[in-house]
Short mmCIF file of C-alpha atoms in Angstrom, two decimals:
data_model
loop_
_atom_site.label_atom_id
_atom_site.label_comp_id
_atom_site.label_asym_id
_atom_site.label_seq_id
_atom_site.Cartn_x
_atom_site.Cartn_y
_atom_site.Cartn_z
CA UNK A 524 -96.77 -141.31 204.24
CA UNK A 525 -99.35 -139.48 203.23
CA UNK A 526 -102.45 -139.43 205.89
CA UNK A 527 -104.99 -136.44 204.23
CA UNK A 528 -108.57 -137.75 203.47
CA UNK A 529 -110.16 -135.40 200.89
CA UNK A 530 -114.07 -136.13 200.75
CA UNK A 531 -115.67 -136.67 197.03
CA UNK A 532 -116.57 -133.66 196.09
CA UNK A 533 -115.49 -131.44 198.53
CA UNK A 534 -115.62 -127.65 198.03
CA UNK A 535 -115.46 -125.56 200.62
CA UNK A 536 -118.50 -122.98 201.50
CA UNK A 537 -115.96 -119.79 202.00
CA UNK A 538 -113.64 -118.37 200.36
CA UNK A 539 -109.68 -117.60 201.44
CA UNK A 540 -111.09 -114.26 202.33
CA UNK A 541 -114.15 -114.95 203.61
CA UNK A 542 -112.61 -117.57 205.40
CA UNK A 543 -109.96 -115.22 207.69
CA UNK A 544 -113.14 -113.14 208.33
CA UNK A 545 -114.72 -115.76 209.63
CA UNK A 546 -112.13 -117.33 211.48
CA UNK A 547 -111.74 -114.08 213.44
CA UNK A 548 -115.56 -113.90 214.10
CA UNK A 549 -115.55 -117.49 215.30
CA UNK A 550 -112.41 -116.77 218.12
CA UNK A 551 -113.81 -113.33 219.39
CA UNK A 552 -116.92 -114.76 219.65
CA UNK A 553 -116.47 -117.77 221.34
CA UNK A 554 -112.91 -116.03 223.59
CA UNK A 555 -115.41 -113.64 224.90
CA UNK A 556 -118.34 -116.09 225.92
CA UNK A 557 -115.60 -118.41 227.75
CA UNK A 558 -114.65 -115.87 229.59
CA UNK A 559 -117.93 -114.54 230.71
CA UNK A 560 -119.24 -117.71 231.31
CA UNK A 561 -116.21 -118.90 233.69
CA UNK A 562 -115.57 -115.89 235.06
CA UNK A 563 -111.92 -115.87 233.62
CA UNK A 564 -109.45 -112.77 232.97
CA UNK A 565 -107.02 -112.73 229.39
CA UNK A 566 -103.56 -113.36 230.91
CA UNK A 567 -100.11 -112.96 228.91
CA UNK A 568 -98.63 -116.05 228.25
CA UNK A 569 -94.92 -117.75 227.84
CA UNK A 570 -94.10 -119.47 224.66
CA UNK A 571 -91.09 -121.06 226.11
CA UNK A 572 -90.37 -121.93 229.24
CA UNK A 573 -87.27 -123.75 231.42
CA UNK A 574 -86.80 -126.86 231.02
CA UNK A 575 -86.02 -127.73 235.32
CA UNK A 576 -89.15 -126.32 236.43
CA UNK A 577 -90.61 -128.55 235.56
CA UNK A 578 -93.94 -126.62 234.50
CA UNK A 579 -94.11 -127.84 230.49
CA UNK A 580 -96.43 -129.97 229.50
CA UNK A 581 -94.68 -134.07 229.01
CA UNK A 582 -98.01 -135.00 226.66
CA UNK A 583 -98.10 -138.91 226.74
CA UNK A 584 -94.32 -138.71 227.60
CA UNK A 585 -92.94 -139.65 224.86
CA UNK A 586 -92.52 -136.72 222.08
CA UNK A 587 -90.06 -134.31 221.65
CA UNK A 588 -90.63 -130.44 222.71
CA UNK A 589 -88.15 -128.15 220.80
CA UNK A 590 -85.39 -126.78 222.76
CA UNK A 591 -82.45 -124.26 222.45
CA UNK A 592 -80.13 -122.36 225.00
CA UNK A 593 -79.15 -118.59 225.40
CA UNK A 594 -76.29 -116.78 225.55
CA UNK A 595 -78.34 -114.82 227.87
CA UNK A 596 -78.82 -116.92 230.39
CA UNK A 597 -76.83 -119.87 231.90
CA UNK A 598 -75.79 -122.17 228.99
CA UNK A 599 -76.51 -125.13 230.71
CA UNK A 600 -80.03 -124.85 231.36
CA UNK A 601 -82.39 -125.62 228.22
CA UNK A 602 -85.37 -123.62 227.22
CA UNK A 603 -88.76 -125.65 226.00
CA UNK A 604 -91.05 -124.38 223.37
CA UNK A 605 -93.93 -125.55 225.00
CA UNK A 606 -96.29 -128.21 224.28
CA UNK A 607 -99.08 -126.61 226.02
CA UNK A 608 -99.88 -124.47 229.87
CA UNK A 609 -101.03 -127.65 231.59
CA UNK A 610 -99.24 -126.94 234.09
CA UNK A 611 -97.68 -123.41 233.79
CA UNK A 612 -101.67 -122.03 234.97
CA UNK A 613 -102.11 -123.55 237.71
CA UNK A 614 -98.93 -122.05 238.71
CA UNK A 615 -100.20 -118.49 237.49
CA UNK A 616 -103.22 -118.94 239.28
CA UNK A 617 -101.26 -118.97 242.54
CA UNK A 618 -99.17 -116.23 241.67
CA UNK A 619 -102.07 -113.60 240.51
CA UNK A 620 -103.65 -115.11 243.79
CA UNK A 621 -107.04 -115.68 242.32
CA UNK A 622 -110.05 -116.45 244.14
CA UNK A 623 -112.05 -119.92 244.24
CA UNK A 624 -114.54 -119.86 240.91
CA UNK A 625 -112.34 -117.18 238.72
CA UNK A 626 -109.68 -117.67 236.76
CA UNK A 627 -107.70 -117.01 233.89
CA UNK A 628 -107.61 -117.92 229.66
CA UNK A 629 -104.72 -117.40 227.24
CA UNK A 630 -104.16 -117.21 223.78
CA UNK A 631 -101.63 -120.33 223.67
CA UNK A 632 -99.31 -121.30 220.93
CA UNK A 633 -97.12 -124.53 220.32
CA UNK A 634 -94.59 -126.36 218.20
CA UNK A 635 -95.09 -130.28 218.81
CA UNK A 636 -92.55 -131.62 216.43
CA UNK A 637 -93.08 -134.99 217.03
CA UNK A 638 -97.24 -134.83 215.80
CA UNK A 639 -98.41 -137.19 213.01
CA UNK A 640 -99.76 -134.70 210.19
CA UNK A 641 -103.83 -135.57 208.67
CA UNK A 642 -106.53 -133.70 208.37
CA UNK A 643 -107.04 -132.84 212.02
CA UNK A 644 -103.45 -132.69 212.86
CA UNK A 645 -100.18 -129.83 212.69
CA UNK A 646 -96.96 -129.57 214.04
CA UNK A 647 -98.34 -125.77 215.04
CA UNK A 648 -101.09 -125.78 218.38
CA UNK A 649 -103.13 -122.88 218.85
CA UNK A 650 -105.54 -123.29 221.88
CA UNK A 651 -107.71 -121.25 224.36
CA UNK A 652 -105.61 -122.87 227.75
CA UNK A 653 -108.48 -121.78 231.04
CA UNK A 654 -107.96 -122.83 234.40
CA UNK A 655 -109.94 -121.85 237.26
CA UNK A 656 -109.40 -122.28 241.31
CA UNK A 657 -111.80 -124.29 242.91
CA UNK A 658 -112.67 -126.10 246.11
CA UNK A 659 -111.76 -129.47 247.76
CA UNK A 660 -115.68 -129.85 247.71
CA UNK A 661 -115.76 -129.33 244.03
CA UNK A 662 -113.59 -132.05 243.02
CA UNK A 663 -116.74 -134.11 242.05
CA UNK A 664 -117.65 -135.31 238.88
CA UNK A 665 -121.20 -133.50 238.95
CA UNK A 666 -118.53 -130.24 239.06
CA UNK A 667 -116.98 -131.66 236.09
CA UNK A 668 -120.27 -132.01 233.83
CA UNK A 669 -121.52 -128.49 235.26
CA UNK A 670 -118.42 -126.88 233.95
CA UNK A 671 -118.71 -128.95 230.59
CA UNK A 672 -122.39 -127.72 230.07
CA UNK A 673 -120.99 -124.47 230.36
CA UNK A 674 -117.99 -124.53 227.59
CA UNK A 675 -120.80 -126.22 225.72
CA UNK A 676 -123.59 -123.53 225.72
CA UNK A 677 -120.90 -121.12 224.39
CA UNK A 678 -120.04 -123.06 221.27
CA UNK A 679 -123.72 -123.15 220.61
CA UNK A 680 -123.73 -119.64 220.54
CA UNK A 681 -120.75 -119.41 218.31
CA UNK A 682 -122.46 -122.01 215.93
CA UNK A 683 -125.85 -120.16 216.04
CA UNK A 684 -123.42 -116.57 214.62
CA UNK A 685 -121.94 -118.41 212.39
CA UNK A 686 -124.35 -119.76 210.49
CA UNK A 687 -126.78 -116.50 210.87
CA UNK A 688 -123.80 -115.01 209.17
CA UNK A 689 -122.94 -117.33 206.55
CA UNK A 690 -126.17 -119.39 205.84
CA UNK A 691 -124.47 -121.00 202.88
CA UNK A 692 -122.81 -123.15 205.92
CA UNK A 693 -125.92 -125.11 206.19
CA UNK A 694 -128.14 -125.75 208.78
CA UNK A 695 -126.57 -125.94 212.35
CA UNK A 696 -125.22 -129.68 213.77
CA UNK A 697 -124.65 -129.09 217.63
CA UNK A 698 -127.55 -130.90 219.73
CA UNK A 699 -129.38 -128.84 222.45
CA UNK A 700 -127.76 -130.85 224.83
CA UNK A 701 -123.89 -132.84 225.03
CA UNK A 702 -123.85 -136.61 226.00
CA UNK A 703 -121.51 -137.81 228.94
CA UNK A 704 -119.96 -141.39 228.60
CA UNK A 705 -116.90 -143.32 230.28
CA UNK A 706 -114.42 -144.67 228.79
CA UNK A 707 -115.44 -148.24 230.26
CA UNK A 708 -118.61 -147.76 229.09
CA UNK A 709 -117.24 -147.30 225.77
CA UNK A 710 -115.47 -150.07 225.50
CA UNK A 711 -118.41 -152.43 227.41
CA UNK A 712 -120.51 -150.85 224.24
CA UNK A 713 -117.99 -151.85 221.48
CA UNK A 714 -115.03 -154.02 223.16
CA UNK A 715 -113.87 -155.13 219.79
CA UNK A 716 -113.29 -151.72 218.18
CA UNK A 717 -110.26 -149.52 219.12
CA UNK A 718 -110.41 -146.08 221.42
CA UNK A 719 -110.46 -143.71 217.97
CA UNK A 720 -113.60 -146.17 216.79
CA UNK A 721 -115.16 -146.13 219.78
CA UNK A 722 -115.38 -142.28 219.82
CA UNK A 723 -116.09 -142.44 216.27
CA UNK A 724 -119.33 -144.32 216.64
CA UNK A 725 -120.33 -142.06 220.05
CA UNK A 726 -119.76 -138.74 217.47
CA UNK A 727 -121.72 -140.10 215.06
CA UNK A 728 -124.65 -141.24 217.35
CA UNK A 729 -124.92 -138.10 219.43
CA UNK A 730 -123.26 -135.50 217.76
CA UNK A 731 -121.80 -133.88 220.81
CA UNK A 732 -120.34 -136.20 223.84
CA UNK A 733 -117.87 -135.45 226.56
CA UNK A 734 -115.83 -139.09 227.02
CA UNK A 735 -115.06 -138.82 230.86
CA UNK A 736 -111.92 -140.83 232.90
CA UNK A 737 -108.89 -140.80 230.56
CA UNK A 738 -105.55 -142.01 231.19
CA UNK A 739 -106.15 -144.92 234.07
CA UNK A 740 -106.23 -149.08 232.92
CA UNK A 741 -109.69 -149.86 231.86
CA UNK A 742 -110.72 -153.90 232.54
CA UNK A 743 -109.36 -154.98 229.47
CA UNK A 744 -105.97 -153.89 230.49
CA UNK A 745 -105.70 -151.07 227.79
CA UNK A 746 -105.77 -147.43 228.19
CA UNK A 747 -108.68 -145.56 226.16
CA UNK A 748 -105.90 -142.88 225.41
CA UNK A 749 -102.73 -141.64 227.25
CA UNK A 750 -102.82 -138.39 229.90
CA UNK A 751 -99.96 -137.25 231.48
CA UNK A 752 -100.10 -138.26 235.40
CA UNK A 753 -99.07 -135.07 236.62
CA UNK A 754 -102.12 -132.44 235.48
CA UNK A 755 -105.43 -134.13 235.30
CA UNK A 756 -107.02 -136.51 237.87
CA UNK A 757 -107.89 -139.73 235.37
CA UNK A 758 -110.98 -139.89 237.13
CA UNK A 759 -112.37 -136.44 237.12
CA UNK A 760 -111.28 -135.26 233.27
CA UNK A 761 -112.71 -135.71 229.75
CA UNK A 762 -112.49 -134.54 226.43
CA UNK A 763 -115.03 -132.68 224.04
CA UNK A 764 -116.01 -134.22 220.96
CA UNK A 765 -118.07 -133.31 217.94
CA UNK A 766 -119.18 -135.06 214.63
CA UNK A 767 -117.56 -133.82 211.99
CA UNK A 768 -119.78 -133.88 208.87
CA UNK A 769 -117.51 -133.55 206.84
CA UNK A 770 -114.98 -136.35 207.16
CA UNK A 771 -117.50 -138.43 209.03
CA UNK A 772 -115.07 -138.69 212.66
CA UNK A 773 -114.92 -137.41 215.91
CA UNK A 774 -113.47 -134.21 216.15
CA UNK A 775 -111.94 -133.53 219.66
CA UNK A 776 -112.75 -129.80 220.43
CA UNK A 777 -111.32 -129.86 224.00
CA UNK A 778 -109.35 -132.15 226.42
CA UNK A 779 -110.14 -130.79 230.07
CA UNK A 780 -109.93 -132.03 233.65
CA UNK A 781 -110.16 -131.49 237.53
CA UNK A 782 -106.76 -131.48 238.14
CA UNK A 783 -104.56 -133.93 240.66
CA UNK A 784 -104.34 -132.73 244.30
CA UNK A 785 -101.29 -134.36 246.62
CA UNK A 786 -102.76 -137.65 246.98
CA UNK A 787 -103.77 -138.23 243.51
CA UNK A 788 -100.40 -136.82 241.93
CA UNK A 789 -98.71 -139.55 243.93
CA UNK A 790 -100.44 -142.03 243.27
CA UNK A 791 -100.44 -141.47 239.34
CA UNK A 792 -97.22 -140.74 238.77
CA UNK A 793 -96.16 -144.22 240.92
CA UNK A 794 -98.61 -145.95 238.40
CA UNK A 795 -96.75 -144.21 235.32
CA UNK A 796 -93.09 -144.72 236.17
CA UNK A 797 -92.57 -141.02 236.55
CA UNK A 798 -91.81 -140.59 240.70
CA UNK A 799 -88.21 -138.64 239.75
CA UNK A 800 -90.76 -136.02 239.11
CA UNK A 801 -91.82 -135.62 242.49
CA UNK A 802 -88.38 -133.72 242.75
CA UNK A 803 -89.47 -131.05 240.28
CA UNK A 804 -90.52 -127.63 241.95
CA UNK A 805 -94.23 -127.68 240.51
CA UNK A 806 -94.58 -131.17 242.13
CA UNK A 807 -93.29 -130.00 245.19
CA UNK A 808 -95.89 -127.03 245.51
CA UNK A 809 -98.41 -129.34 244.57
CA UNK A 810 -97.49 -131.89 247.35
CA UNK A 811 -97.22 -129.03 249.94
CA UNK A 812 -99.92 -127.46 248.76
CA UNK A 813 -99.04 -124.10 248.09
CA UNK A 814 -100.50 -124.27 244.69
CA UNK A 815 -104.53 -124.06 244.52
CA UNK A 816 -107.06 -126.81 243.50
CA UNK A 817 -108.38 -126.24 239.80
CA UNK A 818 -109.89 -126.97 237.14
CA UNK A 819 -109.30 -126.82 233.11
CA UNK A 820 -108.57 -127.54 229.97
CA UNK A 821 -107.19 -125.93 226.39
CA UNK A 822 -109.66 -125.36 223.39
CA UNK A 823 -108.88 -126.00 220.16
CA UNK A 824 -108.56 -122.45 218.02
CA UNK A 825 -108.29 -124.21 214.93
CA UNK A 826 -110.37 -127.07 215.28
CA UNK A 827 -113.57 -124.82 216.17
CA UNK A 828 -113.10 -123.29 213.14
CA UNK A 829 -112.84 -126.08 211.45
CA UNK A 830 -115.65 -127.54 212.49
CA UNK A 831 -117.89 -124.51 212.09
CA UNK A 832 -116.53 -123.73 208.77
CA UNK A 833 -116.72 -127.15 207.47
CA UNK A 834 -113.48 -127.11 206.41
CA UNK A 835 -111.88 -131.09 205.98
CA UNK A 836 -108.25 -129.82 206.56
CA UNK A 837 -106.72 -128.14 209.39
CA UNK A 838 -104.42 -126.21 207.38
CA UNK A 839 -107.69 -124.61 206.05
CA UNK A 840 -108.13 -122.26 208.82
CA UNK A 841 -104.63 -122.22 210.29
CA UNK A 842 -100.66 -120.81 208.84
CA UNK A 843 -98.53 -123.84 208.99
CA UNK A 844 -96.09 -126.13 207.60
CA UNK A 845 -96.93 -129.49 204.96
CA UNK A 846 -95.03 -132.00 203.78
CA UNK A 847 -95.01 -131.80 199.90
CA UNK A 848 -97.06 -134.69 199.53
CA UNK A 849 -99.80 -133.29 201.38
CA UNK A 850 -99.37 -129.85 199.77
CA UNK A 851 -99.95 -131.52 196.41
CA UNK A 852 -102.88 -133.72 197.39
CA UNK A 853 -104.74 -130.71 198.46
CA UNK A 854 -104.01 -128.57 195.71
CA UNK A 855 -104.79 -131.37 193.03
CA UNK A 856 -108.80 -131.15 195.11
CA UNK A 857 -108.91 -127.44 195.37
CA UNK A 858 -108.11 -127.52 199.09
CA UNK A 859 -106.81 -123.92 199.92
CA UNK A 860 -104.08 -124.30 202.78
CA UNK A 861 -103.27 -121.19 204.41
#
């Protein structure tokens, strides 16, 4: 099935050149603004990781990561390409023994097999993954917004280079200011549309929003969108969404959170079925709190550049793989895949 939406009349503003050049403009930019602006340090990063730790990131729980073993270590135990560092920071940030308000950023990259391809979607992740240590006291959703204003202010200044340095981009799109909303109060605005039309019709009416408290039952009895129960507290995380001009949707920049302390791990993983993890050795230093309280989130490499570029295809600004449908729908409309 073939999911790619190519606008009428699309062309895009850069060339394949231009484009790479601008693509590496866009991530130093914006990787060095993060980290001044959160205080965070570049740390190496795994790109698998053992499956019994427990420390790879389960998603919604139900797709796939890739696995293999090694002749070099004990056959028995399986090795995850990860899905993302969820949970493998927070870990880190123990271990490098960071202080309360620093932290650390990575350059992470994924293989999630299981991910329906479009326009906004590949099988290849390449994120900014942050997470800072913070305080019992911060665990507050006014510590939440603060940090979101912050990630915010540096993708206006990415959007402000990029278009000083391409004007043929058009004029910028980011407000001053990003919008907070629930998810209840999405769906009390629009109960008869679906979570992806909901966030639609919040993109398109203020142009920037951060949708706050994902993962937990809303009063209808549905869930706005899954989050695993073992990373993010469902009431203290969010995600970052822009409009996208050029397919008309919401594009998700970031998905971010407080994460769960002893209590709230508990409590969410007895709501989700998953208690067997409590066994896990990340669990257990969570639990006994050896780990420290954080925040954080990953930022989407591609999807920045995407957006800023006004590119209407992932594969625009990123090297992955297609199926030959979508390969030949994009080449029949001049779309350039990398």
């Amino acid at each position: 099935m073939n999911n790619v939406i190519i606008p009428e009349d699309y062309s895009s503003p850069l060339n394949l050149i231009e484009t790479e050049v601008a693509v590496k403009l866009i991530k130093d930019t914006f990787e060095r603004r993060l980290a001044e602006s959160l205080r965070l340090t570049r740390v190496s990063a795994p790109l698998f990781l053992l499956k019994n730790t427990g420390l790879n990131d389960n998603l919604n729980g139900v797709e796939r990561p890739v696995s293999f073993t090694a002749p070099s270590l004990n056959e028995d135990e399986d090795i995850e390409i990860i899905h993302s560092l969820a949970k493998w920071k927070r870990d880190a940030l123990y271990r490098y023994h960071f202080e309360p308000h620093t932290g650390l950023y990575t350059d992470m990259n994924a293989i999630r097999r299981d991910e329906e391809l479009d326009n906004l979607h590949s099988m290849y992740v390449d994120q900014w993954d942050w997470e800072m240590v913070i305080t019992k006291e911060d665990r507050t959703i006014e510590f939440l917004k603060k940090t979101v204003k912050k990630i915010y202010r540096c993708l206006l200044d990415v959007e402000f280079t990029v278009v000083r340095h391409y004007p043929q981009l058009g004029k910028p799109i980011l407000p001053e200011e990003i919008t907070f909303v629930t998810t209840q109060e999405l769906e009390d605005a629009y109960p008869d549309l679906s979570p992806k039309e909901r966030e639609n019709k919040a993109a398109r009416q203020y142009k920037a929003v951060c949708v706050m408290e994902i993962g937990d039952t809303l009063k209808s009895g549905q869930k706005h969108d899954g989050r695993a129960p073992d990373y993010d507290d469902w009431h203290l995380n969010c995600d970052i969404l822009v409009y996208n001009v050029v397919l008309d949707q919401a594009l998700e920049l970031s998905s971010m959170g407080i994460r769960v302390d002893a209590d709230t791990l508990k409590t969410q993983l007895k709501k989700a079925g998953c208690e067997d993890r409590l066994n896990l050795p990340f669990h257990q230093n969570i639990i006994n709190n050896v780990l420290p309280l954080s925040i954080g989130g990953g930022i989407g490499q591609s999807r920045i550049c995407m957006f800023f570029l006004r590119k209407c295809h992932i594969g625009e600004v990123q090297a992955s793989l297609w199926d030959d449908e979508t390969k030949e729908t994009c080449a029949a409309h001049h779309v350039d895949l990398l």
